[in-house]
Backbone as a ProteinNet text record, in pm:
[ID]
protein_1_A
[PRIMARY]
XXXXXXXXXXXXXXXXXXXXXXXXXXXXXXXXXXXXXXXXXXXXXXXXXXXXXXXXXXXXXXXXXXXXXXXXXXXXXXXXXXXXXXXXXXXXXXXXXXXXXXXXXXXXXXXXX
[TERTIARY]
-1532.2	-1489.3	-1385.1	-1308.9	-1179.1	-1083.7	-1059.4	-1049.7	-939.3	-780.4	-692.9	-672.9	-622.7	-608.4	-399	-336.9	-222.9	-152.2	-73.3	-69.8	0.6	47	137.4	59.3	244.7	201.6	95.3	65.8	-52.8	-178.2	-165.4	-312.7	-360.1	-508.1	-503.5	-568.7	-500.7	-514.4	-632.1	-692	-768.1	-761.2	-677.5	-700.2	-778.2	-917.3	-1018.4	-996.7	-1069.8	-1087	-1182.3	-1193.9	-1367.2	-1509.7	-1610.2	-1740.7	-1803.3	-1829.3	-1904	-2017.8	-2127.2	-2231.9	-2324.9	-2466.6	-2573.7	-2519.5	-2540	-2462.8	-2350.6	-2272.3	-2118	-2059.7	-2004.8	-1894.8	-1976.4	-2071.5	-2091.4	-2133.8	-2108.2	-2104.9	-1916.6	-1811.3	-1704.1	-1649.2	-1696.5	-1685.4	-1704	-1841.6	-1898.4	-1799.7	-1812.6	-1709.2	-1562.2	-1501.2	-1356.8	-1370.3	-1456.7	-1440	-1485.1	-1622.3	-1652.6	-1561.3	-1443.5	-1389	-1227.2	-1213.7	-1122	-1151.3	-1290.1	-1308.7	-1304.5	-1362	-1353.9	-1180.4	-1129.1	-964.6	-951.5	-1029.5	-972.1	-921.4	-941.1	-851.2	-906.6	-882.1	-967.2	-907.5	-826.6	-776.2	-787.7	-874	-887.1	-941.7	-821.4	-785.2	-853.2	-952.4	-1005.2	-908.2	-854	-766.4	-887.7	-966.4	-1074.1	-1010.7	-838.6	-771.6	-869.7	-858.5	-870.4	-1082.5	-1161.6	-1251.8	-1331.9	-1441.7	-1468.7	-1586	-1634	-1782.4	-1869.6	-1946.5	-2000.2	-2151.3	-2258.1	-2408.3	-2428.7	-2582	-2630.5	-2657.6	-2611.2	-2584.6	-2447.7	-2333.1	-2180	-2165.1	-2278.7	-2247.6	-2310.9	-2379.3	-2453.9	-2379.7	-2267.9	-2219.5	-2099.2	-2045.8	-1911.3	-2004.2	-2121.8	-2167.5	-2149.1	-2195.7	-2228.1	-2105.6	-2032.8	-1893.4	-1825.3	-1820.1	-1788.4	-1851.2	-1981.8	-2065.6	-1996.7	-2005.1	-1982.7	-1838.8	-1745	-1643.7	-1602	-1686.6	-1633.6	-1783.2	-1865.1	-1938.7	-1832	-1732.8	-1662.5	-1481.3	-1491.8	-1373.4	-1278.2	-1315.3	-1220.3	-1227.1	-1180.8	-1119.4	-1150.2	-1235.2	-1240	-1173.1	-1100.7	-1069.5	-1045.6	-1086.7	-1070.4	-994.5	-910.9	-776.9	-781.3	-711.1	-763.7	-865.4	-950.1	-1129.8	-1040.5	-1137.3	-1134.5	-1273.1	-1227	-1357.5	-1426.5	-1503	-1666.4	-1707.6	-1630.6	-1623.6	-1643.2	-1560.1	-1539.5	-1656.4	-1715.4	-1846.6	-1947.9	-1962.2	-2059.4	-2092.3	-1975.1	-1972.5	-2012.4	-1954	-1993	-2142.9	-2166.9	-2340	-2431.5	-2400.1	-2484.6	-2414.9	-2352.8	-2252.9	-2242.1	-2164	-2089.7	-1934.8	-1900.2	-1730.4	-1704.4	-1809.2	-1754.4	-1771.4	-1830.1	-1830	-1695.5	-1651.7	-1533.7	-1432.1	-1317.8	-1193.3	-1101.2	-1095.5	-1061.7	-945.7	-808.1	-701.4	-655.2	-543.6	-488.6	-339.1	-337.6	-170	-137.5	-108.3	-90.4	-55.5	62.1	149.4	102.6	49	-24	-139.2	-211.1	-328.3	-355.1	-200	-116.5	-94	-56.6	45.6	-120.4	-218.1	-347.5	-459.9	-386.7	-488.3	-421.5	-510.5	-505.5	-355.4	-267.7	-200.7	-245.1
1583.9	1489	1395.5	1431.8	1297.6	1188.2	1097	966.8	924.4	930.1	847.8	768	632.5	536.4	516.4	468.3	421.2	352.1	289.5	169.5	224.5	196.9	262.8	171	49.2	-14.3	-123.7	-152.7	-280.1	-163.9	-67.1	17	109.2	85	173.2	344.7	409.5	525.3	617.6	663.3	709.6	865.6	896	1052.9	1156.2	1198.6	1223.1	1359.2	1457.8	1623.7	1626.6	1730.8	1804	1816.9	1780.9	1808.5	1665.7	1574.5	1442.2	1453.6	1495.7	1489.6	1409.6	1468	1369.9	1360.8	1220.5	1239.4	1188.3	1253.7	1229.8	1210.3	1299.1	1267.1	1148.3	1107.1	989.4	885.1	880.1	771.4	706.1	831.2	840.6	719.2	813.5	731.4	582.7	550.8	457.3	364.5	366.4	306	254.8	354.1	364.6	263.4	291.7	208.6	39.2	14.2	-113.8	-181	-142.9	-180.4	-238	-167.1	-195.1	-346.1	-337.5	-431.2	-576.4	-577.5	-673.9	-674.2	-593.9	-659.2	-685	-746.7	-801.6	-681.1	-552.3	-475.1	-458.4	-443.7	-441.9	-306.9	-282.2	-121.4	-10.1	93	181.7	290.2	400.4	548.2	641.3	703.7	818.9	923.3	990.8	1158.4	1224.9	1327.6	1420.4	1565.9	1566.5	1687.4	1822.9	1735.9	1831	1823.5	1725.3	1749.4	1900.2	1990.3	2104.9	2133.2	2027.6	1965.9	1822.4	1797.9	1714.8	1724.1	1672.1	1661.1	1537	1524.7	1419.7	1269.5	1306.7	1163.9	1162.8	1203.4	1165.4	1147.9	1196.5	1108.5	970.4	941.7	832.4	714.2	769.8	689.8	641.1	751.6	734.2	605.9	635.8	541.7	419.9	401.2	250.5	217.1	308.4	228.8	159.9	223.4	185.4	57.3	50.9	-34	-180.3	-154.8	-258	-340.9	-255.7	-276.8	-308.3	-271.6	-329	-496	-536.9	-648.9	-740.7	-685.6	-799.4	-807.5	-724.4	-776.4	-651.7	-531.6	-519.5	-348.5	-207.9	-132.3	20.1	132.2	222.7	371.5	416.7	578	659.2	781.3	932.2	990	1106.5	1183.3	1284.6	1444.9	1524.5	1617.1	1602	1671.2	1790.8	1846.6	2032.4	2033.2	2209.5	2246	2221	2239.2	2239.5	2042.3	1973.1	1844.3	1791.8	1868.4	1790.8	1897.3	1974	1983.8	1956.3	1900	1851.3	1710.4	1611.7	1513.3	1522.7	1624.9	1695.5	1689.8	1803.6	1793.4	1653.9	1572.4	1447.5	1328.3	1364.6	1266.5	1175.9	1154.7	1072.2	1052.2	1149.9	1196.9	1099	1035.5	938.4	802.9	780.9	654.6	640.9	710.7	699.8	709.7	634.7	668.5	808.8	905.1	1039.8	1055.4	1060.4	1073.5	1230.4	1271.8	1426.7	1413.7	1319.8	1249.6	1107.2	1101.7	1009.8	868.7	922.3	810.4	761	849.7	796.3	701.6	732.6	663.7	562.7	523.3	395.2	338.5	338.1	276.4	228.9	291.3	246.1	108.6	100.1	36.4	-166.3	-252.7	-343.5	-407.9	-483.9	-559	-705.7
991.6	1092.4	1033.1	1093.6	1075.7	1134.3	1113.3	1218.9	1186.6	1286.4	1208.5	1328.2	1297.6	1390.7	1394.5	1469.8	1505.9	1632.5	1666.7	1712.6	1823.7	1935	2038.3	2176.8	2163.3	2289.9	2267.2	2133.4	2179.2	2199.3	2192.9	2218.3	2076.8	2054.8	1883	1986.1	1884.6	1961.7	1833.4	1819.8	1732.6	1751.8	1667	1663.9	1621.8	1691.4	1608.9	1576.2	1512.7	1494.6	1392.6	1426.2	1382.2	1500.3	1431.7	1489.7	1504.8	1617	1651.9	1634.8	1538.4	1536.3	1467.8	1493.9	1400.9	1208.3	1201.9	1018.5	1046.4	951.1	889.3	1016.2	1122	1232.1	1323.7	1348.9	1434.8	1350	1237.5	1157.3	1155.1	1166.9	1112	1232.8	1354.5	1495.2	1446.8	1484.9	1491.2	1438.9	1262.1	1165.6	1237.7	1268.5	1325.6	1439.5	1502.5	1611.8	1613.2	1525.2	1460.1	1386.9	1305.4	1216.5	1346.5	1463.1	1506.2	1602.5	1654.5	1694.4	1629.7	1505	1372.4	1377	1382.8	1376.5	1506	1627.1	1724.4	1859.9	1819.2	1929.5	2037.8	2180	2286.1	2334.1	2293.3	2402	2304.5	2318.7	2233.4	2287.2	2260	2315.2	2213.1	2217.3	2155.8	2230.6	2135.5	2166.2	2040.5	2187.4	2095.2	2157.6	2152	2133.7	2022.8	1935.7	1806.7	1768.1	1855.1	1837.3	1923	1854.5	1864.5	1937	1887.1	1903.9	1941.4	2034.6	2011.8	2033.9	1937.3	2035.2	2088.4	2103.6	2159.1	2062.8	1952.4	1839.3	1859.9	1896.8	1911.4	2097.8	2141	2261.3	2301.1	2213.7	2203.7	2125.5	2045	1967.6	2092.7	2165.9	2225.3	2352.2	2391.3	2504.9	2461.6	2332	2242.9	2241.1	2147.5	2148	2254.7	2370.3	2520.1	2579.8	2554	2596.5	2495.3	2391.9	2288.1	2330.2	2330.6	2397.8	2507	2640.8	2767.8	2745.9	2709.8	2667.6	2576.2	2522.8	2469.8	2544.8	2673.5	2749.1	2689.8	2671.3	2606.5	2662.2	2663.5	2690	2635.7	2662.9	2590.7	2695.3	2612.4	2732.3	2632.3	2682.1	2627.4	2674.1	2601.7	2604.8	2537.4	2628.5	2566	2519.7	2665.6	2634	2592.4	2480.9	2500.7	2633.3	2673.4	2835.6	2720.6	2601.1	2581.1	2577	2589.7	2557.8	2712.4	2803.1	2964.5	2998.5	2975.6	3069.5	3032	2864.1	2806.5	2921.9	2922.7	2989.4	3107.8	3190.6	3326.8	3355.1	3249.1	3300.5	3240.6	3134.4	3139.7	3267.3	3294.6	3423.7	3368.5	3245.6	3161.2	3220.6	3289.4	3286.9	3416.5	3482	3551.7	3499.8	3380.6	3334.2	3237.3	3160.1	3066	3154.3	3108.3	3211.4	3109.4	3183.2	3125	3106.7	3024	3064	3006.4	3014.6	3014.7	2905.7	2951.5	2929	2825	2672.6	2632.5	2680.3	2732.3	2782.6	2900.6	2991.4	3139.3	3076.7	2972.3	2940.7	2889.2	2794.3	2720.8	2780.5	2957.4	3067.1	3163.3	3116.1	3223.1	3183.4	3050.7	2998.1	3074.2	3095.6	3167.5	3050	3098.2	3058.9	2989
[MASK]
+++++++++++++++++++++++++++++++++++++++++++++++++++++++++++++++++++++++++++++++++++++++++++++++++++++++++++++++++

């Protein structure tokens, strides 16, 4: 599991790939995303383009993170499902709580001003 973060627009975009699971990848999450909040960021774009996998400890992490984040005013969206990722979401009916985007730039341009 690997996590790179970069800036575009005032928005941190986190480029994840690999496997979100129990252990190492929902720790990697978690981290990435705790550490951005501690620097203050409220808009933050997970692109899980390149993620393969997720279970039920990396969807638990992506809820928290979300949760953590919209409790402090602040902004979480996903970009990029692979299908095993958008029907994972599908069948826990997650995919209507995250705001889903397809499109970088549409998803950079959605986030509140």
């Amino acid at each position: 599991m690997k996590a790179s973060t970069r800036q575009v627009n005032g928005v941190a975009v986190v480029d994840m790939s690999g496997r979100i699971t129990l252990g190492e990848g929902s720790v990697v999450l978690r981290e990435t995303v705790r550490d951005l909040i501690t620097k203050g960021e409220k808009k933050i774009l997970l692109n899980l383009g390149n993620v393969t996998y997720i279970d039920s400890s990396g969807i638990g992490e992506l809820v928290s993170a979300f949760t953590t984040l919209r409790n402090q005013g602040g902004e979480l969206k996903l970009l990029n499902l692979t299908k095993k990722v958008h029907d994972l979401l599908q069948i826990t009916k997650l995919y209507t709580v995250f705001d889903v985007k397809d499109d970088e730039a549409a998803a950079i341009a959605s986030f509140k001003k």
